[in-house]
Amino acid sequence: MQIGLSSQDISQAEIDAVVGVLKSSHLSLGPKLPEFESILARYVGRKYGVAVNSGTSALHLAMIALGIGPGDEVITTPFSFIATTNIVLMVGATPVFVDIDEDTYNIDVSQIEAKITPKTRALLPVEVFGNPKGLDKVCDLAKKHDLLCIEDSCEALGSVVNSRKAGTLGDVSFFAFYPNKQMTTGEGGMVVTDDENLAAMCKSLRNQGRDEGAGWLAHARLGYNFRLSDINCAIGVEQVKRMDSFIEKRRNVAKMYQEALGDDSRLILPYEPEGCLVSWFVYVVRLQDSYTQEHRDKVLESLRAQGIGCSNYFSPIHLQPFIAEKLGTRVGQFPVTEKVAQRTIAIPFHNNITREQVDVVSNALSKSLDSLGEPGLS
Ligand SMILES: *Cc1c(COP(=O)(O)O)cnc(C)c1O
């Protein structure tokens, strides 16, 4: 039995919508683009959405539209997908890392103020694995210090913290729609904001610097081609309509894993914190501190040998060789990130996992832990 780590959930509605676009006269810059932008923005509770070809592109446009560049520092987390830090570097700014909270895996808000300097322009926090806890406090802190807050909500579409939705906390926020996310457009992303000028700037930047309504060969500024085709947007429109059911299905899978693995004291399981609604992105279990990275890697190997998709989520950004070389970061600098990263195991998680699959994965996981023996006694 093969059980994949993630899977998209495509219904006949998405297929029909794509066929509809293919039969129309607009494969790009057609009516599905504004339709997707407005339905997603409305779902999140934002005034404006700007659809682009990836979550990474969305961050790139937001940073440029906000004028962040050389000489600026951006405070972010070393426990994220690499794109968060890469784009800070791409625009010529300097990423400044703050370690994570051991409980939420999100940037530790209590350590941020110590890293603020006169060069700091923005905070760039992430709702890691969809958990929004503490992100409201991070964005409030940005406001207090007159800094921009750029919220990387790529893993948290639909999450809520203290009645505030992920994607509404930053001055600008952004989402991604790669097939492993809660909803997909194949490839895609979106900038969301309440700032009309910022949205207009992002629209121009994604489309070769053209201003809205200006001619095809009239370029007001240096721009990119980060457009998202109407084929992708059509998938997105149908997926947004199904988002509430996706969240419900994922919540149910998380509950099944909790029931199957909750009594295993060797594991630290993810959970929904007080005051939060988690739109589950992945299901990442963590081995207790008494285990080592070698133990974890053996478990990954054993699960894979049994056809069970799994991954170490994430690898610390500050220890990626090109980052370490560029920024002079090193082992030991962000101990919580390193401790967590050495012990995480993402197990199969998507809308349509069955109880039988949950049981197969959970039993395989328990058996691989059994075969490690008592940690610390090897
Ligand atoms: C998925 C993701 C992105 C962007 O992903 P793309 O592959 O560029 O769409 C950015 N940040 C985080 C935290 C992500 O999980």
Coordinates of C-alpha atoms and ligand atoms in Angstrom, one line a residue:
M1 CA 0.0 0.0 0.0
Q2 CA 1.4 3.4 -1.0
I3 CA 0.2 6.4 1.0
G4 CA 1.3 9.8 -0.3
L5 CA 2.4 12.6 1.9
S6 CA 0.0 15.0 0.3
S7 CA -2.6 15.1 -2.4
Q8 CA -4.8 17.7 -4.2
D9 CA -8.6 17.4 -4.1
I10 CA -10.0 18.2 -7.6
S11 CA -13.7 17.7 -8.3
Q12 CA -15.7 17.8 -11.5
A13 CA -16.4 21.5 -10.9
E14 CA -12.7 22.4 -11.3
I15 CA -12.5 20.2 -14.4
D16 CA -15.5 21.9 -16.0
A17 CA -14.2 25.3 -15.1
V18 CA -10.9 24.6 -16.8
V19 CA -12.6 23.3 -19.9
G20 CA -14.7 26.4 -19.9
V21 CA -11.7 28.6 -20.0
L22 CA -10.0 26.5 -22.7
K23 CA -13.1 27.0 -24.9
S24 CA -13.2 30.7 -24.2
S25 CA -11.2 33.5 -25.9
H26 CA -9.2 34.4 -22.8
L27 CA -6.5 32.0 -21.5
S28 CA -4.8 34.9 -19.6
L29 CA -5.9 38.3 -18.3
G30 CA -9.5 37.2 -18.8
P31 CA -12.5 37.3 -16.5
K32 CA -11.4 34.4 -14.2
L33 CA -8.5 36.5 -12.9
P34 CA -10.6 39.2 -11.2
E35 CA -13.1 36.6 -10.2
F36 CA -10.5 34.6 -8.4
E37 CA -9.0 37.7 -6.8
S38 CA -12.3 38.9 -5.4
I39 CA -13.5 35.5 -4.2
L40 CA -10.3 34.8 -2.4
A41 CA -10.0 38.3 -0.9
R42 CA -13.5 38.0 0.3
Y43 CA -12.9 34.6 1.8
V44 CA -9.9 36.0 3.7
G45 CA -11.6 39.3 4.6
R46 CA -9.4 41.6 2.6
K47 CA -10.3 44.4 0.2
Y48 CA -7.8 43.5 -2.6
G49 CA -6.2 40.4 -4.0
V50 CA -3.5 40.3 -6.6
A51 CA -3.1 36.8 -8.1
V52 CA 0.4 35.8 -9.3
N53 CA 2.2 32.7 -10.5
S54 CA 3.5 31.5 -7.0
G55 CA 3.5 32.4 -3.3
T56 CA 7.2 33.3 -3.8
S57 CA 6.3 35.8 -6.5
A58 CA 3.6 37.2 -4.2
L59 CA 6.2 37.9 -1.5
H60 CA 8.6 39.3 -4.1
L61 CA 6.0 41.8 -5.4
A62 CA 4.9 42.8 -1.9
M63 CA 8.5 43.6 -0.9
I64 CA 9.2 45.7 -4.0
A65 CA 5.9 47.5 -3.8
L66 CA 6.8 48.4 -0.2
G67 CA 10.2 49.7 -1.3
I68 CA 12.2 47.3 0.8
G69 CA 15.8 46.9 -0.6
P70 CA 19.5 47.4 0.1
G71 CA 20.3 48.7 3.6
D72 CA 17.0 47.4 5.0
E73 CA 16.8 44.6 7.6
V74 CA 13.8 42.3 7.7
I75 CA 13.2 40.2 10.8
T76 CA 12.1 36.7 10.0
T77 CA 12.2 33.0 11.1
P78 CA 14.8 30.4 10.3
F79 CA 12.1 27.7 10.6
S80 CA 10.1 28.2 7.3
F81 CA 10.1 27.3 3.7
I82 CA 13.3 28.8 2.0
A83 CA 11.3 31.3 -0.1
T84 CA 10.6 33.5 2.9
T85 CA 14.3 34.3 3.3
N86 CA 15.3 34.0 -0.3
I87 CA 13.1 36.9 -1.3
V88 CA 14.5 39.2 1.4
L89 CA 17.9 38.4 -0.2
M90 CA 16.5 38.8 -3.8
V91 CA 15.5 42.4 -3.2
G92 CA 18.9 43.2 -1.6
A93 CA 17.8 43.5 2.0
T94 CA 19.2 41.6 5.0
P95 CA 17.3 38.8 6.7
V96 CA 17.7 38.9 10.5
F97 CA 16.6 35.6 12.1
V98 CA 14.8 35.3 15.4
D99 CA 14.5 31.8 16.9
I100 CA 11.1 30.1 17.3
D101 CA 8.7 29.3 20.1
E102 CA 9.1 25.7 21.1
D103 CA 5.4 25.2 21.4
T104 CA 4.0 26.8 18.2
Y105 CA 7.1 26.7 16.0
N106 CA 6.3 30.3 15.1
I107 CA 8.8 33.2 15.5
D108 CA 9.3 33.8 19.2
V109 CA 7.6 37.2 19.7
S110 CA 9.5 37.7 23.0
Q111 CA 12.8 37.8 21.2
I112 CA 12.0 40.2 18.4
E113 CA 12.5 43.6 20.1
A114 CA 16.1 42.7 20.9
K115 CA 16.8 42.4 17.2
I116 CA 15.2 45.7 16.1
T117 CA 17.8 48.2 14.9
P118 CA 17.4 51.6 13.1
K119 CA 17.8 49.6 9.8
T120 CA 14.8 47.3 10.5
R121 CA 12.0 48.0 8.0
A122 CA 9.7 45.0 8.4
L123 CA 8.7 41.9 10.3
L124 CA 8.1 38.8 8.2
P125 CA 6.4 36.1 10.3
V126 CA 5.0 32.8 9.1
E127 CA 2.0 30.8 10.4
V128 CA 4.0 27.6 10.4
F129 CA 2.1 24.4 9.5
G130 CA -1.1 26.6 9.6
N131 CA -0.9 27.4 13.3
P132 CA -1.6 31.1 13.7
K133 CA -0.8 31.4 17.4
G134 CA 1.2 34.5 18.3
L135 CA 1.0 36.0 14.8
D136 CA -1.4 38.7 16.0
K137 CA 1.1 39.7 18.7
V138 CA 3.9 39.8 16.1
C139 CA 1.9 42.1 13.8
D140 CA 0.9 44.3 16.8
L141 CA 4.5 44.6 17.7
A142 CA 5.4 45.8 14.2
K143 CA 2.8 48.5 14.5
K144 CA 4.1 49.6 17.9
H145 CA 7.6 50.0 16.4
D146 CA 6.4 51.7 13.2
L147 CA 7.6 48.7 11.2
L148 CA 5.8 47.0 8.3
C149 CA 4.3 43.6 8.9
I150 CA 4.5 41.2 5.9
E151 CA 2.5 38.1 6.9
D152 CA 3.5 34.9 5.1
S153 CA 0.2 33.1 5.3
C154 CA 1.1 30.5 2.7
E155 CA 0.4 27.6 5.1
A156 CA -2.6 29.1 6.9
L157 CA -5.5 29.9 4.5
G158 CA -8.6 29.7 6.8
S159 CA -6.8 29.8 10.1
V160 CA -8.0 32.3 12.8
V161 CA -6.2 33.7 15.9
N162 CA -8.2 35.6 18.5
S163 CA -11.0 36.2 16.0
R164 CA -8.5 37.6 13.4
K165 CA -8.0 35.6 10.2
A166 CA -4.7 34.6 8.8
G167 CA -4.0 36.9 5.9
T168 CA -5.5 40.0 7.6
L169 CA -2.8 40.6 10.2
G170 CA -0.1 42.1 8.1
D171 CA 0.0 45.4 6.2
V172 CA 0.3 43.0 3.4
S173 CA -0.2 39.2 3.5
F174 CA 0.2 36.5 0.9
F175 CA -0.9 32.9 0.0
A176 CA 0.4 30.1 -2.1
F177 CA -1.5 27.5 -4.1
Y178 CA 1.0 24.7 -4.9
P179 CA -0.7 21.3 -4.9
N180 CA 0.4 20.5 -1.3
K181 CA -1.4 23.5 0.1
Q182 CA -4.9 23.5 1.6
M183 CA -6.2 24.6 -1.8
T184 CA -4.4 24.6 -5.2
T185 CA -4.3 26.2 -8.6
G186 CA -1.5 23.9 -9.8
E187 CA 0.9 26.8 -9.3
G188 CA -0.1 30.1 -8.0
G189 CA -0.1 32.7 -5.2
M190 CA -1.9 35.9 -4.1
V191 CA -1.0 39.1 -2.4
V192 CA -3.8 40.4 -0.2
T193 CA -4.1 43.8 1.4
D194 CA -6.5 46.6 2.3
D195 CA -4.2 49.2 0.7
E196 CA -5.5 50.2 -2.7
N197 CA -2.2 51.8 -3.9
L198 CA -0.2 48.8 -2.8
A199 CA -2.6 46.4 -4.7
A200 CA -2.4 48.6 -7.8
M201 CA 1.4 48.6 -7.6
C202 CA 1.5 44.8 -7.3
K203 CA -0.8 44.5 -10.3
S204 CA 1.5 46.7 -12.4
L205 CA 4.7 44.9 -11.2
R206 CA 3.3 41.5 -12.1
N207 CA 2.5 42.6 -15.6
Q208 CA 5.7 44.1 -17.0
G209 CA 5.2 47.4 -15.2
R210 CA 2.1 48.2 -17.1
D211 CA -0.5 50.5 -15.4
E212 CA -4.1 49.3 -15.4
G213 CA -5.9 50.4 -18.6
A214 CA -2.6 51.6 -20.2
G215 CA -1.5 50.1 -23.6
W216 CA 0.3 46.8 -24.0
L217 CA 3.5 48.6 -24.9
A218 CA 3.3 51.3 -22.2
H219 CA 5.5 50.5 -19.2
A220 CA 5.4 52.9 -16.3
R221 CA 8.1 51.1 -14.3
L222 CA 10.4 48.1 -14.1
G223 CA 8.2 45.0 -13.9
Y224 CA 8.0 41.3 -14.1
N225 CA 5.9 38.6 -15.7
F226 CA 4.4 37.0 -12.6
R227 CA 0.9 36.6 -14.2
L228 CA -1.4 33.7 -13.3
S229 CA -3.3 32.3 -16.3
D230 CA -7.1 32.1 -16.3
I231 CA -6.8 28.3 -16.4
N232 CA -5.2 28.4 -13.0
C233 CA -7.6 31.1 -11.7
A234 CA -10.6 29.0 -12.8
I235 CA -9.3 26.1 -10.6
G236 CA -8.8 28.6 -7.8
V237 CA -12.4 29.9 -7.9
E238 CA -13.8 26.5 -7.5
Q239 CA -11.4 25.5 -4.8
V240 CA -12.2 28.6 -2.7
K241 CA -15.9 27.6 -2.8
R242 CA -14.9 24.3 -1.3
M243 CA -12.4 25.7 1.3
D244 CA -14.8 25.3 4.3
S245 CA -15.3 21.6 3.5
F246 CA -11.5 21.2 3.0
I247 CA -10.9 22.6 6.5
E248 CA -13.5 20.3 7.9
K249 CA -12.0 17.2 6.2
R250 CA -8.5 18.1 7.4
R251 CA -9.7 18.8 10.9
N252 CA -11.1 15.3 10.9
V253 CA -7.9 13.7 9.7
A254 CA -6.0 15.5 12.4
K255 CA -8.5 14.2 15.0
M256 CA -8.0 10.6 13.7
Y257 CA -4.2 11.0 14.1
Q258 CA -4.7 12.4 17.6
E259 CA -6.8 9.4 18.5
A260 CA -4.3 6.9 17.0
L261 CA -1.1 8.5 18.3
G262 CA -2.2 10.6 21.3
D263 CA -1.1 8.0 23.9
D264 CA 2.4 7.5 22.5
S265 CA 4.6 9.4 25.0
R266 CA 7.6 9.2 22.5
L267 CA 5.8 11.8 20.3
I268 CA 4.9 15.4 20.6
L269 CA 1.8 15.9 18.5
P270 CA 0.5 19.1 16.9
Y271 CA -2.6 20.6 18.4
E272 CA -5.1 23.5 18.1
P273 CA -4.1 26.2 20.6
E274 CA -6.7 28.0 22.8
G275 CA -8.3 30.9 20.9
C276 CA -7.2 29.6 17.5
L277 CA -8.8 27.8 14.6
V278 CA -6.1 25.9 12.7
S279 CA -6.6 25.2 9.0
W280 CA -4.4 22.2 9.0
F281 CA -1.7 22.4 6.4
V282 CA 0.4 19.3 7.2
Y283 CA 0.6 16.9 10.2
V284 CA 4.0 17.1 11.7
V285 CA 4.9 15.0 14.7
R286 CA 8.0 15.5 16.7
L287 CA 10.2 13.0 18.6
Q288 CA 10.9 13.8 22.2
D289 CA 14.2 15.5 23.0
S290 CA 15.8 12.2 24.1
Y291 CA 15.8 11.1 20.5
T292 CA 18.5 12.3 18.0
Q293 CA 18.4 13.3 14.4
E294 CA 19.8 9.8 13.5
H295 CA 16.8 8.2 15.2
R296 CA 14.5 10.5 13.2
D297 CA 16.2 9.7 10.0
K298 CA 15.9 6.0 10.7
V299 CA 12.2 6.4 11.2
L300 CA 11.9 8.3 7.9
E301 CA 13.8 5.6 6.1
S302 CA 11.6 2.9 7.6
L303 CA 8.4 4.6 6.7
R304 CA 9.5 5.2 3.2
A305 CA 10.5 1.6 2.8
Q306 CA 6.9 0.7 3.7
G307 CA 5.5 3.0 1.0
I308 CA 4.5 5.8 3.4
G309 CA 5.2 9.3 2.3
C310 CA 7.0 11.4 5.0
S311 CA 9.5 14.2 5.3
N312 CA 11.6 16.2 7.7
Y313 CA 9.7 19.5 7.8
F314 CA 11.6 22.0 7.8
S315 CA 15.4 22.0 7.4
P316 CA 16.7 25.2 9.2
I317 CA 17.2 28.0 6.7
H318 CA 20.2 29.4 8.6
L319 CA 22.0 26.1 8.0
Q320 CA 21.5 25.9 4.2
P321 CA 25.0 26.2 2.9
F322 CA 24.5 29.2 0.7
I323 CA 22.7 31.1 3.4
A324 CA 25.4 30.2 6.0
E325 CA 28.0 31.4 3.6
K326 CA 26.2 34.7 2.7
L327 CA 25.1 35.6 6.3
G328 CA 27.7 33.9 8.4
T329 CA 25.1 31.9 10.3
R330 CA 26.1 28.7 12.0
V331 CA 25.1 25.7 14.1
G332 CA 24.0 26.5 17.6
Q333 CA 22.7 30.0 16.8
F334 CA 19.0 29.2 16.9
P335 CA 18.8 26.2 19.2
V336 CA 15.1 25.8 19.3
T337 CA 14.8 25.7 15.6
E338 CA 17.6 23.2 15.4
K339 CA 16.3 21.0 18.1
V340 CA 12.8 20.9 16.5
A341 CA 14.1 20.5 13.0
Q342 CA 16.2 17.5 13.9
R343 CA 13.1 15.7 15.3
T344 CA 10.2 16.4 13.0
I345 CA 8.3 13.9 10.8
A346 CA 5.6 15.0 8.5
I347 CA 3.2 12.1 7.9
P348 CA 0.6 11.6 5.1
F349 CA -2.0 14.3 5.4
H350 CA -4.6 15.5 2.9
N351 CA -8.4 15.9 2.6
N352 CA -9.2 12.3 1.7
I353 CA -7.1 10.2 4.0
T354 CA -9.1 7.3 5.3
R355 CA -9.2 5.9 8.9
E356 CA -7.6 2.7 7.5
Q357 CA -4.7 4.8 6.1
V358 CA -4.4 6.7 9.4
D359 CA -4.1 3.3 11.2
V360 CA -1.5 1.9 8.7
V361 CA 0.6 5.1 9.1
S362 CA 0.2 5.2 12.9
N363 CA 1.1 1.5 13.3
A364 CA 4.1 1.8 11.1
L365 CA 5.3 4.9 13.0
S366 CA 4.9 3.1 16.4
K367 CA 6.7 0.0 15.1
S368 CA 9.7 2.1 13.8
L369 CA 9.9 3.8 17.1
D370 CA 9.9 0.4 18.9
S371 CA 12.8 -0.8 16.8
L372 CA 14.9 2.2 17.9
G373 CA 14.8 0.8 21.5
E374 CA 15.2 3.1 24.5
P375 CA 16.6 6.4 23.4
G376 CA 19.9 7.3 25.2
L377 CA 20.7 3.7 25.9
S378 CA 22.1 2.7 22.5
Ligands
LIG1 C1 4.5 27.3 0.1 C2 5.1 28.4 0.8 C3 5.6 29.6 0.1 C4 5.5 29.8 -1.3 O1 5.4 28.7 -2.1 P1 5.4 28.7 -3.7 O2 5.9 27.3 -4.0 O3 6.3 29.8 -4.3 O4 4.0 28.9 -4.2 C5 6.1 30.6 0.9 N1 6.3 30.5 2.2 C6 5.8 29.4 2.9 C7 6.0 29.3 4.4 C8 5.3 28.3 2.2 O5 4.9 27.2 2.9

